[in-house]
Amino acid sequence: MSGSTQPSGGPTKGVLGWIEFRLPIFSFLNSSVGYAYPAPKNLSYWWNFGSLAGVALVIQILTGIVLAMHYIPTAAEAFGSVERIMRDVNYGWLLRYMHANGASMFFAVVYLHIFRGLYYGSYKYPRELLWWIGLVIFILMIATAFMGYVLPWGQMSFWAATVITNLFSAIPLVGTAIVTWFWGDFSVGDALLRRLFSLHYLLPFVIAAMAIIHLWALHQHKSNNPLGIDMKGPQDQLSFHPYYTAKDLFGLGIYLIIFAALVFYVPNSLSEPVNYVPANPLQTPPHIVPEWYLLPFYAILRAVPDKLGGVIAMAGALVVLFAVPWLDTSKVRSARFRPIFKWLFWVFVVDAIVLGIVGAHPPGGAYVPIGQIATAYYFLHFLVLMPVIGKLESPLPLPDSIATAVLAKGKR
Ligand code: HEM
C-alpha cells in the first residue's frame, strides 16, 4: 500500500473501495455521468435523444445476438429460419418484432437527435469532430439497416439487395467488377447473404465503439444547450446526476411505452407485406421500396435520371453534412436567436418529409418533378442558404449567461 493514494471522488471503504483502488471505475462514472459531471442547467427534452439512441443500440445488439442463434444465413434456409423463429422459438416473435421495430425506433431518435443539433447549432465550434463522429455513426447505421433488411430473404430483401449492390456498377470502368467481387458470385445469392450477415453482426459493435468516442468528444467541451451560449461557471451548471439521470429516465419511460405499443399492437405497421413472400429471382415486385427511414435518400437517388448521377447525389446528400460546421457562417449557435434561419430550418424539415413521401411512391407523374425540386432544395439549403443567411441575418441579442436567462424566465 505504501506510496499509493486512493483516486478522488470514488468509494474508499469496503468492497467498492477495494475495486476502486485497483480500477477507478466509480470515480470515472462519477465524473462522466454522476455528481461530478457538470451539464448546462437549461437542457430541454431535446437533449434526451442521445441517451435514448444508446438504449436503442443496446436493445438492437441484445435482441440481434439471440436472433442470430436461430437464424440460418443461406439462401435456401434464411426465409424458413425466420418463420421458425416467429412460430417455434420461445418468444421468438417478440425478439424479432423488437429487433425490427427497434431499428425504426433507433432511426427515429437519431433523426430527432440530428435535427436537434441542426436547430441549436450543436455542430459549431468546438463540437465539429463530435458532429463528424455522429455522421460516421449515421452512415454505419444506414449500412447495418440495409444489410439487416436483406437477411429475411423475402421478395423485398432480395430486390433491395439487387438494386443497392447494382448501384456500384455505375462506377466507370471498374463498377461491374466491384459488384461481382461484392456478390462473390455472378448474381445476388448465397455468397452475398452470408457476407451481409457477417457484416450485419459486426457493424453494431463498431457503432458502439464509435458511440464511446462520440461521448469522449462530448465530454471534452460538454453539452451545448438551447441558448447556444457556453457555461461560464457553477451558476450555469447542474450535476448530471440526479438532475439529468432523472430526466433521461422519464424520457426512457415514454420511449418504452411507444416501443411496446408498436411491438405488441401494430408490429407490422412499418414493414412491407411483400417481404412475407420468399425471395424469387425470377419475379421483380412491382414497386421496390426501402424502410421508411431511408426513403428521403432513395428519393434523392431517383431524382437524377442518370444512374451514376443519382449515386453521386445520394452520396453527396450525406457528404454535405460533414461540411455543415463551416457552411454555417453565423456567429450565433442557436436558431432561437436567428429569426431567418429559424424559418429555413422548418422549411428544411418539410423538405425532408416531402423527400420521404416521394421516396415511398413509384417514380411517375407529379412525384418526379416534386422529387427533383425537393432534392435541389436539400442542396440549396446547405450549400447556398446556410452560408448566405449566416452572413446577412442580424441575430437577436444573446443573454449574458445561462443563469441570467433561466432566472429571467422564472420571474415571468
Ligand atoms: C448510436 C448513435 C448515437 C448515440 C448513442 C449518441 C449519443 C449521444 C449522447 C448521449 C449525447 C449527449 C446527450 C444529447 O445531447 O442528446 C450526444 C450528443 C451529440 N450528438 Fe450524438 N449520438 C448518436 C448519433 C449521433 C449522430 C448521428 C449525430 C449527428 C450526425 C450526433 C451528433 C451529436 C452532437 C452534435 C451532440 C452534442 C449536442 C449538444 O450538446 O447540443 N450524434 N450524442
CSV table of C-alpha atoms and ligand atoms in Angstrom, one decimal:
chain,number,residue,atom,x,y,z
A,1,MET,CA,0.0,0.0,0.0
A,2,SER,CA,2.9,2.3,0.7
A,3,GLY,CA,3.2,5.3,-1.6
A,4,SER,CA,-0.3,4.8,-3.2
A,5,THR,CA,-3.3,7.0,-2.8
A,6,GLN,CA,-7.0,6.4,-3.4
A,7,PRO,CA,-8.3,8.3,-6.5
A,8,SER,CA,-10.6,11.1,-5.5
A,9,GLY,CA,-14.3,11.0,-6.0
A,10,GLY,CA,-14.8,7.2,-5.6
A,11,PRO,CA,-15.6,5.0,-2.6
A,12,THR,CA,-12.6,4.4,-0.2
A,13,LYS,CA,-14.1,1.7,2.0
A,14,GLY,CA,-15.5,-1.9,1.7
A,15,VAL,CA,-15.7,-4.0,-1.4
A,16,LEU,CA,-16.3,-0.9,-3.7
A,17,GLY,CA,-13.3,0.8,-2.2
A,18,TRP,CA,-11.2,-2.3,-2.8
A,19,ILE,CA,-12.3,-2.3,-6.5
A,20,GLU,CA,-11.9,1.4,-6.9
A,21,PHE,CA,-8.3,1.3,-5.6
A,22,ARG,CA,-7.4,-1.2,-8.3
A,23,LEU,CA,-9.7,0.0,-11.1
A,24,PRO,CA,-11.0,3.6,-10.6
A,25,ILE,CA,-14.3,2.8,-12.3
A,26,PHE,CA,-16.6,4.6,-9.7
A,27,SER,CA,-14.7,7.9,-9.9
A,28,PHE,CA,-14.8,7.5,-13.7
A,29,LEU,CA,-18.6,7.1,-13.7
A,30,ASN,CA,-18.9,9.9,-11.2
A,31,SER,CA,-17.0,12.3,-13.5
A,32,SER,CA,-18.8,11.1,-16.6
A,33,VAL,CA,-22.5,10.7,-15.7
A,34,GLY,CA,-22.5,11.4,-12.0
A,35,TYR,CA,-22.4,14.2,-9.4
A,36,ALA,CA,-19.1,15.4,-10.7
A,37,TYR,CA,-20.2,15.9,-14.4
A,38,PRO,CA,-21.4,19.4,-15.0
A,39,ALA,CA,-24.2,20.0,-17.5
A,40,PRO,CA,-25.9,23.2,-18.5
A,41,LYS,CA,-28.8,23.9,-16.2
A,42,ASN,CA,-31.2,24.7,-19.1
A,43,LEU,CA,-31.1,21.4,-21.1
A,44,SER,CA,-34.6,20.6,-22.6
A,45,TYR,CA,-36.1,17.3,-23.5
A,46,TRP,CA,-34.4,17.6,-26.9
A,47,TRP,CA,-31.3,16.5,-25.1
A,48,ASN,CA,-32.8,13.2,-24.2
A,49,PHE,CA,-32.3,11.6,-27.6
A,50,GLY,CA,-28.6,10.9,-27.3
A,51,SER,CA,-29.1,8.6,-24.3
A,52,LEU,CA,-32.2,7.1,-26.0
A,53,ALA,CA,-30.0,6.3,-29.0
A,54,GLY,CA,-27.7,4.5,-26.7
A,55,VAL,CA,-30.5,2.4,-25.2
A,56,ALA,CA,-31.8,1.7,-28.7
A,57,LEU,CA,-28.4,0.4,-29.8
A,58,VAL,CA,-28.1,-1.9,-26.7
A,59,ILE,CA,-31.6,-3.3,-27.4
A,60,GLN,CA,-30.6,-4.0,-31.1
A,61,ILE,CA,-27.4,-5.8,-30.0
A,62,LEU,CA,-29.1,-7.9,-27.4
A,63,THR,CA,-32.1,-9.0,-29.5
A,64,GLY,CA,-29.8,-9.5,-32.5
A,65,ILE,CA,-27.4,-11.8,-30.7
A,66,VAL,CA,-30.3,-14.1,-29.7
A,67,LEU,CA,-31.9,-14.0,-33.1
A,68,ALA,CA,-28.5,-15.0,-34.7
A,69,MET,CA,-28.6,-18.2,-32.5
A,70,HIS,CA,-31.6,-19.3,-34.6
A,71,TYR,CA,-31.2,-17.7,-37.9
A,72,ILE,CA,-29.6,-19.6,-40.8
A,73,PRO,CA,-27.7,-17.4,-43.4
A,74,THR,CA,-28.3,-19.4,-46.5
A,75,ALA,CA,-30.4,-18.6,-49.5
A,76,ALA,CA,-32.2,-22.0,-49.1
A,77,GLU,CA,-33.0,-21.7,-45.4
A,78,ALA,CA,-33.0,-18.0,-44.4
A,79,PHE,CA,-36.7,-17.3,-45.0
A,80,GLY,CA,-37.8,-20.6,-43.3
A,81,SER,CA,-35.5,-20.0,-40.3
A,82,VAL,CA,-37.1,-16.6,-39.7
A,83,GLU,CA,-40.6,-18.2,-39.9
A,84,ARG,CA,-39.4,-20.8,-37.4
A,85,ILE,CA,-38.2,-18.0,-35.1
A,86,MET,CA,-41.7,-16.5,-35.3
A,87,ARG,CA,-43.6,-19.7,-34.7
A,88,ASP,CA,-41.4,-22.2,-32.9
A,89,VAL,CA,-38.7,-20.4,-30.9
A,90,ASN,CA,-39.9,-19.4,-27.4
A,91,TYR,CA,-40.7,-15.7,-27.6
A,92,GLY,CA,-39.0,-15.6,-31.0
A,93,TRP,CA,-41.9,-13.4,-32.3
A,94,LEU,CA,-41.1,-10.9,-29.5
A,95,LEU,CA,-37.4,-10.9,-30.3
A,96,ARG,CA,-38.0,-10.4,-34.0
A,97,TYR,CA,-40.6,-7.7,-33.6
A,98,MET,CA,-38.4,-5.9,-31.0
A,99,HIS,CA,-35.5,-6.1,-33.4
A,100,ALA,CA,-37.4,-4.9,-36.5
A,101,ASN,CA,-39.3,-2.1,-34.7
A,102,GLY,CA,-36.3,-1.4,-32.6
A,103,ALA,CA,-34.4,-0.4,-35.8
A,104,SER,CA,-37.3,2.1,-36.6
A,105,MET,CA,-37.2,3.5,-33.1
A,106,PHE,CA,-33.4,3.8,-33.3
A,107,PHE,CA,-33.6,5.8,-36.5
A,108,ALA,CA,-36.4,7.9,-35.2
A,109,VAL,CA,-34.4,9.0,-32.1
A,110,VAL,CA,-31.2,9.5,-34.1
A,111,TYR,CA,-33.1,11.7,-36.7
A,112,LEU,CA,-34.5,13.8,-33.8
A,113,HIS,CA,-31.0,13.9,-32.3
A,114,ILE,CA,-29.6,15.2,-35.7
A,115,PHE,CA,-32.3,17.8,-36.2
A,116,ARG,CA,-31.9,19.0,-32.6
A,117,GLY,CA,-28.2,19.5,-33.5
A,118,LEU,CA,-29.1,21.4,-36.7
A,119,TYR,CA,-31.5,23.7,-34.9
A,120,TYR,CA,-29.3,24.6,-31.9
A,121,GLY,CA,-26.1,24.7,-33.9
A,122,SER,CA,-24.5,21.9,-31.9
A,123,TYR,CA,-22.2,21.2,-34.8
A,124,LYS,CA,-20.4,24.5,-34.4
A,125,TYR,CA,-17.0,25.2,-32.8
A,126,PRO,CA,-15.8,23.4,-30.7
A,127,ARG,CA,-18.0,20.4,-31.4
A,128,GLU,CA,-17.2,19.8,-35.1
A,129,LEU,CA,-15.5,16.5,-34.5
A,130,LEU,CA,-18.3,15.3,-32.3
A,131,TRP,CA,-20.7,16.1,-35.2
A,132,TRP,CA,-18.4,14.2,-37.6
A,133,ILE,CA,-18.3,11.1,-35.4
A,134,GLY,CA,-22.1,11.3,-35.2
A,135,LEU,CA,-22.2,11.3,-39.0
A,136,VAL,CA,-19.9,8.3,-39.3
A,137,ILE,CA,-22.3,6.5,-36.8
A,138,PHE,CA,-25.2,7.5,-39.0
A,139,ILE,CA,-23.6,6.1,-42.2
A,140,LEU,CA,-22.8,2.9,-40.4
A,141,MET,CA,-26.4,2.7,-39.2
A,142,ILE,CA,-27.7,3.0,-42.8
A,143,ALA,CA,-25.3,0.2,-43.9
A,144,THR,CA,-26.3,-2.0,-41.0
A,145,ALA,CA,-30.0,-1.4,-41.5
A,146,PHE,CA,-29.7,-2.2,-45.2
A,147,MET,CA,-27.9,-5.5,-44.5
A,148,GLY,CA,-30.4,-6.5,-41.8
A,149,TYR,CA,-33.3,-5.9,-44.2
A,150,VAL,CA,-31.7,-8.5,-46.7
A,151,LEU,CA,-31.5,-11.2,-44.1
A,152,PRO,CA,-35.1,-12.5,-44.0
A,153,TRP,CA,-34.6,-13.2,-47.7
A,154,GLY,CA,-38.2,-12.1,-48.7
A,155,GLN,CA,-39.0,-10.5,-52.0
A,156,MET,CA,-38.2,-7.0,-50.8
A,157,SER,CA,-34.9,-8.2,-49.2
A,158,PHE,CA,-33.8,-9.8,-52.4
A,159,TRP,CA,-34.7,-7.0,-54.7
A,160,ALA,CA,-33.4,-4.3,-52.4
A,161,ALA,CA,-30.1,-6.1,-52.3
A,162,THR,CA,-30.1,-6.3,-56.1
A,163,VAL,CA,-30.9,-2.6,-56.6
A,164,ILE,CA,-28.5,-1.3,-54.0
A,165,THR,CA,-25.5,-3.6,-54.8
A,166,ASN,CA,-26.0,-2.8,-58.5
A,167,LEU,CA,-25.5,0.9,-57.7
A,168,PHE,CA,-21.8,0.2,-57.5
A,169,SER,CA,-21.9,-0.8,-61.2
A,170,ALA,CA,-22.4,2.9,-62.0
A,171,ILE,CA,-18.7,3.5,-61.2
A,172,PRO,CA,-16.9,3.9,-64.5
A,173,LEU,CA,-14.6,1.1,-65.7
A,174,VAL,CA,-14.4,-1.0,-62.5
A,175,GLY,CA,-18.1,-0.9,-61.4
A,176,THR,CA,-19.1,-4.3,-62.7
A,177,ALA,CA,-16.0,-5.9,-61.4
A,178,ILE,CA,-16.6,-4.4,-58.0
A,179,VAL,CA,-20.2,-5.7,-57.9
A,180,THR,CA,-19.2,-9.2,-58.9
A,181,TRP,CA,-16.5,-9.1,-56.2
A,182,PHE,CA,-19.0,-7.9,-53.6
A,183,TRP,CA,-21.6,-10.6,-54.6
A,184,GLY,CA,-18.9,-13.3,-54.5
A,185,ASP,CA,-20.8,-14.7,-57.4
A,186,PHE,CA,-22.4,-13.7,-60.7
A,187,SER,CA,-25.7,-12.9,-59.1
A,188,VAL,CA,-27.3,-12.0,-55.8
A,189,GLY,CA,-27.4,-15.2,-53.8
A,190,ASP,CA,-25.9,-17.4,-51.1
A,191,ALA,CA,-22.4,-15.8,-51.0
A,192,LEU,CA,-23.8,-12.2,-50.7
A,193,LEU,CA,-26.3,-13.3,-48.0
A,194,ARG,CA,-23.6,-14.9,-45.9
A,195,ARG,CA,-21.3,-11.8,-46.1
A,196,LEU,CA,-24.1,-9.4,-45.3
A,197,PHE,CA,-25.0,-11.5,-42.3
A,198,SER,CA,-21.4,-11.4,-41.1
A,199,LEU,CA,-21.2,-7.6,-41.5
A,200,HIS,CA,-24.6,-7.1,-40.0
A,201,TYR,CA,-23.4,-8.8,-36.9
A,202,LEU,CA,-20.1,-6.9,-36.8
A,203,LEU,CA,-21.1,-3.3,-37.6
A,204,PRO,CA,-23.3,-2.7,-34.4
A,205,PHE,CA,-20.1,-3.3,-32.3
A,206,VAL,CA,-18.3,-0.7,-34.5
A,207,ILE,CA,-21.2,1.7,-33.9
A,208,ALA,CA,-20.9,1.0,-30.2
A,209,ALA,CA,-17.2,1.8,-30.2
A,210,MET,CA,-17.9,5.0,-32.2
A,211,ALA,CA,-20.6,6.0,-29.7
A,212,ILE,CA,-18.0,5.7,-26.9
A,213,ILE,CA,-15.6,8.0,-28.9
A,214,HIS,CA,-18.7,10.3,-29.5
A,215,LEU,CA,-19.2,10.6,-25.8
A,216,TRP,CA,-15.5,11.2,-25.2
A,217,ALA,CA,-15.6,14.1,-27.6
A,218,LEU,CA,-18.8,15.4,-26.0
A,219,HIS,CA,-17.2,15.3,-22.5
A,220,GLN,CA,-14.3,17.4,-23.7
A,221,HIS,CA,-16.4,20.6,-24.2
A,222,LYS,CA,-19.7,19.4,-22.5
A,223,SER,CA,-23.2,19.8,-24.0
A,224,ASN,CA,-24.4,22.7,-25.9
A,225,ASN,CA,-27.8,24.0,-24.8
A,226,PRO,CA,-31.0,25.7,-26.1
A,227,LEU,CA,-29.4,29.1,-25.8
A,228,GLY,CA,-26.2,28.1,-27.6
A,229,ILE,CA,-24.0,30.0,-25.2
A,230,ASP,CA,-21.2,28.5,-23.2
A,231,MET,CA,-21.3,27.7,-19.5
A,232,LYS,CA,-19.3,30.4,-17.6
A,233,GLY,CA,-19.3,28.9,-14.1
A,234,PRO,CA,-21.1,26.9,-11.5
A,235,GLN,CA,-24.1,29.2,-11.6
A,236,ASP,CA,-24.8,27.9,-15.1
A,237,GLN,CA,-24.5,24.2,-14.2
A,238,LEU,CA,-26.3,21.3,-12.7
A,239,SER,CA,-24.7,18.0,-11.8
A,240,PHE,CA,-25.6,15.3,-14.3
A,241,HIS,CA,-26.8,13.0,-11.5
A,242,PRO,CA,-29.5,13.2,-10.2
A,243,TYR,CA,-30.9,16.0,-12.5
A,244,TYR,CA,-30.4,14.6,-15.9
A,245,THR,CA,-30.4,10.9,-15.0
A,246,ALA,CA,-33.9,11.5,-13.7
A,247,LYS,CA,-34.9,13.5,-16.8
A,248,ASP,CA,-33.4,10.8,-19.1
A,249,LEU,CA,-35.2,8.1,-17.2
A,250,PHE,CA,-38.5,9.9,-17.7
A,251,GLY,CA,-37.8,10.1,-21.5
A,252,LEU,CA,-36.9,6.4,-21.4
A,253,GLY,CA,-40.3,5.6,-19.9
A,254,ILE,CA,-42.1,7.4,-22.8
A,255,TYR,CA,-39.8,5.7,-25.3
A,256,LEU,CA,-40.6,2.3,-23.9
A,257,ILE,CA,-44.3,2.9,-24.0
A,258,ILE,CA,-44.2,3.9,-27.7
A,259,PHE,CA,-41.9,0.9,-28.4
A,260,ALA,CA,-44.2,-1.5,-26.6
A,261,ALA,CA,-47.2,-0.1,-28.4
A,262,LEU,CA,-45.5,-0.8,-31.8
A,263,VAL,CA,-44.3,-4.3,-30.8
A,264,PHE,CA,-47.5,-5.5,-29.2
A,265,TYR,CA,-50.3,-3.8,-31.2
A,266,VAL,CA,-49.0,-2.9,-34.7
A,267,PRO,CA,-45.8,-4.9,-35.2
A,268,ASN,CA,-46.0,-5.0,-39.0
A,269,SER,CA,-47.2,-1.4,-39.5
A,270,LEU,CA,-43.8,-0.2,-40.6
A,271,SER,CA,-42.8,-3.1,-42.7
A,272,GLU,CA,-43.6,-4.2,-46.3
A,273,PRO,CA,-46.1,-7.1,-46.7
A,274,VAL,CA,-44.3,-8.2,-49.8
A,275,ASN,CA,-41.4,-9.3,-47.6
A,276,TYR,CA,-43.5,-12.1,-46.3
A,277,VAL,CA,-43.2,-13.7,-49.8
A,278,PRO,CA,-40.0,-15.7,-50.2
A,279,ALA,CA,-37.3,-14.3,-52.5
A,280,ASN,CA,-37.9,-15.1,-56.1
A,281,PRO,CA,-35.1,-14.0,-58.5
A,282,LEU,CA,-37.5,-14.6,-61.5
A,283,GLN,CA,-40.1,-12.1,-60.4
A,284,THR,CA,-39.5,-8.5,-59.7
A,285,PRO,CA,-42.1,-6.9,-57.3
A,286,PRO,CA,-44.0,-4.0,-59.0
A,287,HIS,CA,-42.5,-1.5,-56.6
A,288,ILE,CA,-39.3,-1.8,-54.7
A,289,VAL,CA,-39.0,0.4,-51.6
A,290,PRO,CA,-36.6,0.6,-48.6
A,291,GLU,CA,-37.7,1.0,-45.0
A,292,TRP,CA,-39.2,4.4,-44.1
A,293,TYR,CA,-36.0,5.8,-42.6
A,294,LEU,CA,-34.1,5.5,-45.9
A,295,LEU,CA,-36.9,6.9,-48.1
A,296,PRO,CA,-35.5,10.5,-48.4
A,297,PHE,CA,-32.2,9.2,-49.6
A,298,TYR,CA,-33.9,6.9,-52.0
A,299,ALA,CA,-35.9,9.9,-53.4
A,300,ILE,CA,-32.6,11.8,-54.0
A,301,LEU,CA,-31.1,8.7,-55.7
A,302,ARG,CA,-34.0,8.6,-58.1
A,303,ALA,CA,-34.3,12.4,-58.7
A,304,VAL,CA,-31.4,12.2,-61.1
A,305,PRO,CA,-32.3,10.3,-64.3
A,306,ASP,CA,-28.7,9.1,-64.8
A,307,LYS,CA,-27.6,6.1,-62.6
A,308,LEU,CA,-24.1,7.5,-61.7
A,309,GLY,CA,-25.6,11.0,-61.2
A,310,GLY,CA,-28.2,9.5,-58.8
A,311,VAL,CA,-25.5,7.7,-56.8
A,312,ILE,CA,-23.4,10.9,-56.6
A,313,ALA,CA,-26.4,12.9,-55.5
A,314,MET,CA,-27.3,10.4,-52.7
A,315,ALA,CA,-23.7,10.2,-51.5
A,316,GLY,CA,-23.5,14.0,-51.8
A,317,ALA,CA,-26.5,14.3,-49.5
A,318,LEU,CA,-24.5,12.6,-46.8
A,319,VAL,CA,-21.1,14.2,-47.5
A,320,VAL,CA,-22.5,17.7,-47.4
A,321,LEU,CA,-23.5,17.2,-43.8
A,322,PHE,CA,-19.7,16.9,-42.9
A,323,ALA,CA,-19.2,20.5,-44.2
A,324,VAL,CA,-22.1,22.0,-42.2
A,325,PRO,CA,-19.9,23.4,-39.4
A,326,TRP,CA,-18.2,25.5,-42.0
A,327,LEU,CA,-21.1,26.2,-44.3
A,328,ASP,CA,-23.0,27.8,-41.4
A,329,THR,CA,-21.3,31.2,-41.2
A,330,SER,CA,-23.4,32.6,-38.4
A,331,LYS,CA,-21.6,33.6,-35.2
A,332,VAL,CA,-24.6,32.6,-33.2
A,333,ARG,CA,-25.3,28.9,-32.5
A,334,SER,CA,-28.9,28.6,-31.5
A,335,ALA,CA,-31.7,29.2,-34.1
A,336,ARG,CA,-33.7,30.7,-31.2
A,337,PHE,CA,-31.7,33.9,-31.8
A,338,ARG,CA,-31.7,33.6,-35.6
A,339,PRO,CA,-35.0,35.0,-37.0
A,340,ILE,CA,-34.4,33.9,-40.6
A,341,PHE,CA,-32.5,30.7,-40.1
A,342,LYS,CA,-35.3,29.5,-37.7
A,343,TRP,CA,-37.8,29.5,-40.6
A,344,LEU,CA,-35.3,28.0,-43.0
A,345,PHE,CA,-34.8,25.2,-40.5
A,346,TRP,CA,-38.6,24.3,-40.6
A,347,VAL,CA,-38.7,24.6,-44.4
A,348,PHE,CA,-35.8,22.1,-44.5
A,349,VAL,CA,-37.8,19.8,-42.2
A,350,VAL,CA,-40.8,19.9,-44.6
A,351,ASP,CA,-38.4,19.3,-47.5
A,352,ALA,CA,-37.0,16.2,-45.8
A,353,ILE,CA,-40.6,14.9,-45.2
A,354,VAL,CA,-41.6,15.6,-48.8
A,355,LEU,CA,-38.5,13.6,-49.9
A,356,GLY,CA,-39.7,10.8,-47.7
A,357,ILE,CA,-43.1,10.8,-49.3
A,358,VAL,CA,-41.7,10.9,-52.8
A,359,GLY,CA,-39.4,8.0,-52.0
A,360,ALA,CA,-42.4,5.9,-50.9
A,361,HIS,CA,-44.1,6.3,-54.3
A,362,PRO,CA,-43.3,4.9,-57.7
A,363,PRO,CA,-41.4,7.4,-59.8
A,364,GLY,CA,-44.2,8.6,-62.0
A,365,GLY,CA,-46.5,11.6,-62.5
A,366,ALA,CA,-46.1,14.6,-60.2
A,367,TYR,CA,-43.7,12.7,-57.9
A,368,VAL,CA,-40.9,13.1,-60.4
A,369,PRO,CA,-40.7,16.9,-60.5
A,370,ILE,CA,-41.6,17.2,-56.8
A,371,GLY,CA,-38.7,14.8,-56.0
A,372,GLN,CA,-36.3,16.8,-58.2
A,373,ILE,CA,-37.3,20.2,-56.7
A,374,ALA,CA,-37.1,18.8,-53.1
A,375,THR,CA,-33.6,17.3,-53.9
A,376,ALA,CA,-32.5,20.6,-55.4
A,377,TYR,CA,-33.7,22.4,-52.2
A,378,TYR,CA,-31.9,20.0,-50.0
A,379,PHE,CA,-28.6,21.0,-51.5
A,380,LEU,CA,-29.7,24.7,-51.8
A,381,HIS,CA,-30.3,24.7,-48.0
A,382,PHE,CA,-26.8,23.6,-47.1
A,383,LEU,CA,-24.7,25.0,-50.0
A,384,VAL,CA,-26.3,28.4,-50.5
A,385,LEU,CA,-28.8,29.4,-47.8
A,386,MET,CA,-26.8,28.4,-44.8
A,387,PRO,CA,-23.6,30.4,-45.8
A,388,VAL,CA,-25.5,33.4,-47.1
A,389,ILE,CA,-28.1,33.8,-44.3
A,390,GLY,CA,-25.4,33.3,-41.7
A,391,LYS,CA,-23.7,36.4,-43.1
A,392,LEU,CA,-26.8,38.5,-43.9
A,393,GLU,CA,-29.1,37.9,-40.9
A,394,SER,CA,-28.9,40.1,-37.7
A,395,PRO,CA,-29.2,37.8,-34.7
A,396,LEU,CA,-31.2,38.8,-31.6
A,397,PRO,CA,-29.2,39.8,-28.6
A,398,LEU,CA,-27.9,36.9,-26.6
A,399,PRO,CA,-28.4,36.7,-22.8
A,400,ASP,CA,-25.3,37.4,-20.6
A,401,SER,CA,-25.3,33.9,-19.2
A,402,ILE,CA,-27.4,30.7,-18.9
A,403,ALA,CA,-28.1,31.6,-15.3
A,404,THR,CA,-29.5,35.1,-16.1
A,405,ALA,CA,-31.7,33.7,-18.8
A,406,VAL,CA,-33.0,30.9,-16.6
A,407,LEU,CA,-33.7,33.3,-13.7
A,408,ALA,CA,-35.4,35.9,-16.0
A,409,LYS,CA,-37.7,33.1,-17.3
A,410,GLY,CA,-38.5,32.1,-13.7
A,411,LYS,CA,-39.6,35.7,-12.8
A,412,ARG,CA,-42.0,36.0,-15.7
B,1,HEM,C1,-25.6,5.5,-31.9
B,1,HEM,C2,-25.9,6.7,-32.2
B,1,HEM,C3,-25.7,7.8,-31.3
B,1,HEM,C4,-25.6,7.8,-29.9
B,1,HEM,C5,-25.7,6.7,-29.0
B,1,HEM,C6,-25.3,9.2,-29.5
B,1,HEM,C7,-25.2,9.6,-28.2
B,1,HEM,C8,-25.1,10.9,-27.8
B,1,HEM,C9,-25.3,11.4,-26.4
B,1,HEM,C10,-25.5,10.5,-25.2
B,1,HEM,C11,-25.2,12.7,-26.4
B,1,HEM,C12,-25.3,13.7,-25.2
B,1,HEM,C13,-26.8,13.9,-25.0
B,1,HEM,C14,-27.5,14.7,-26.0
B,1,HEM,O1,-27.0,15.8,-26.4
B,1,HEM,O2,-28.6,14.2,-26.6
B,1,HEM,C15,-24.9,13.2,-27.8
B,1,HEM,C16,-24.7,14.5,-28.2
B,1,HEM,C17,-24.4,14.8,-29.5
B,1,HEM,N1,-24.5,14.0,-30.6
B,1,HEM,FE1,-24.9,12.1,-30.6
B,1,HEM,N2,-25.3,10.0,-30.6
B,1,HEM,C18,-25.5,9.2,-31.7
B,1,HEM,C19,-25.6,9.6,-33.0
B,1,HEM,C20,-25.3,11.0,-33.4
B,1,HEM,C21,-25.4,11.4,-34.8
B,1,HEM,C22,-25.9,10.5,-36.0
B,1,HEM,C23,-25.1,12.7,-34.8
B,1,HEM,C24,-25.0,13.7,-35.9
B,1,HEM,C25,-24.9,13.4,-37.1
B,1,HEM,C26,-24.8,13.1,-33.5
B,1,HEM,C27,-24.4,14.4,-33.1
B,1,HEM,C28,-24.3,14.8,-31.7
B,1,HEM,C29,-24.0,16.2,-31.3
B,1,HEM,C30,-23.6,17.4,-32.2
B,1,HEM,C31,-24.1,16.2,-29.9
B,1,HEM,C32,-23.9,17.4,-29.0
B,1,HEM,C33,-25.2,18.0,-28.8
B,1,HEM,C34,-25.3,19.2,-27.9
B,1,HEM,O3,-24.5,19.2,-26.9
B,1,HEM,O4,-26.1,20.1,-28.2
B,1,HEM,N3,-25.0,12.0,-32.7
B,1,HEM,N4,-24.9,12.0,-28.6
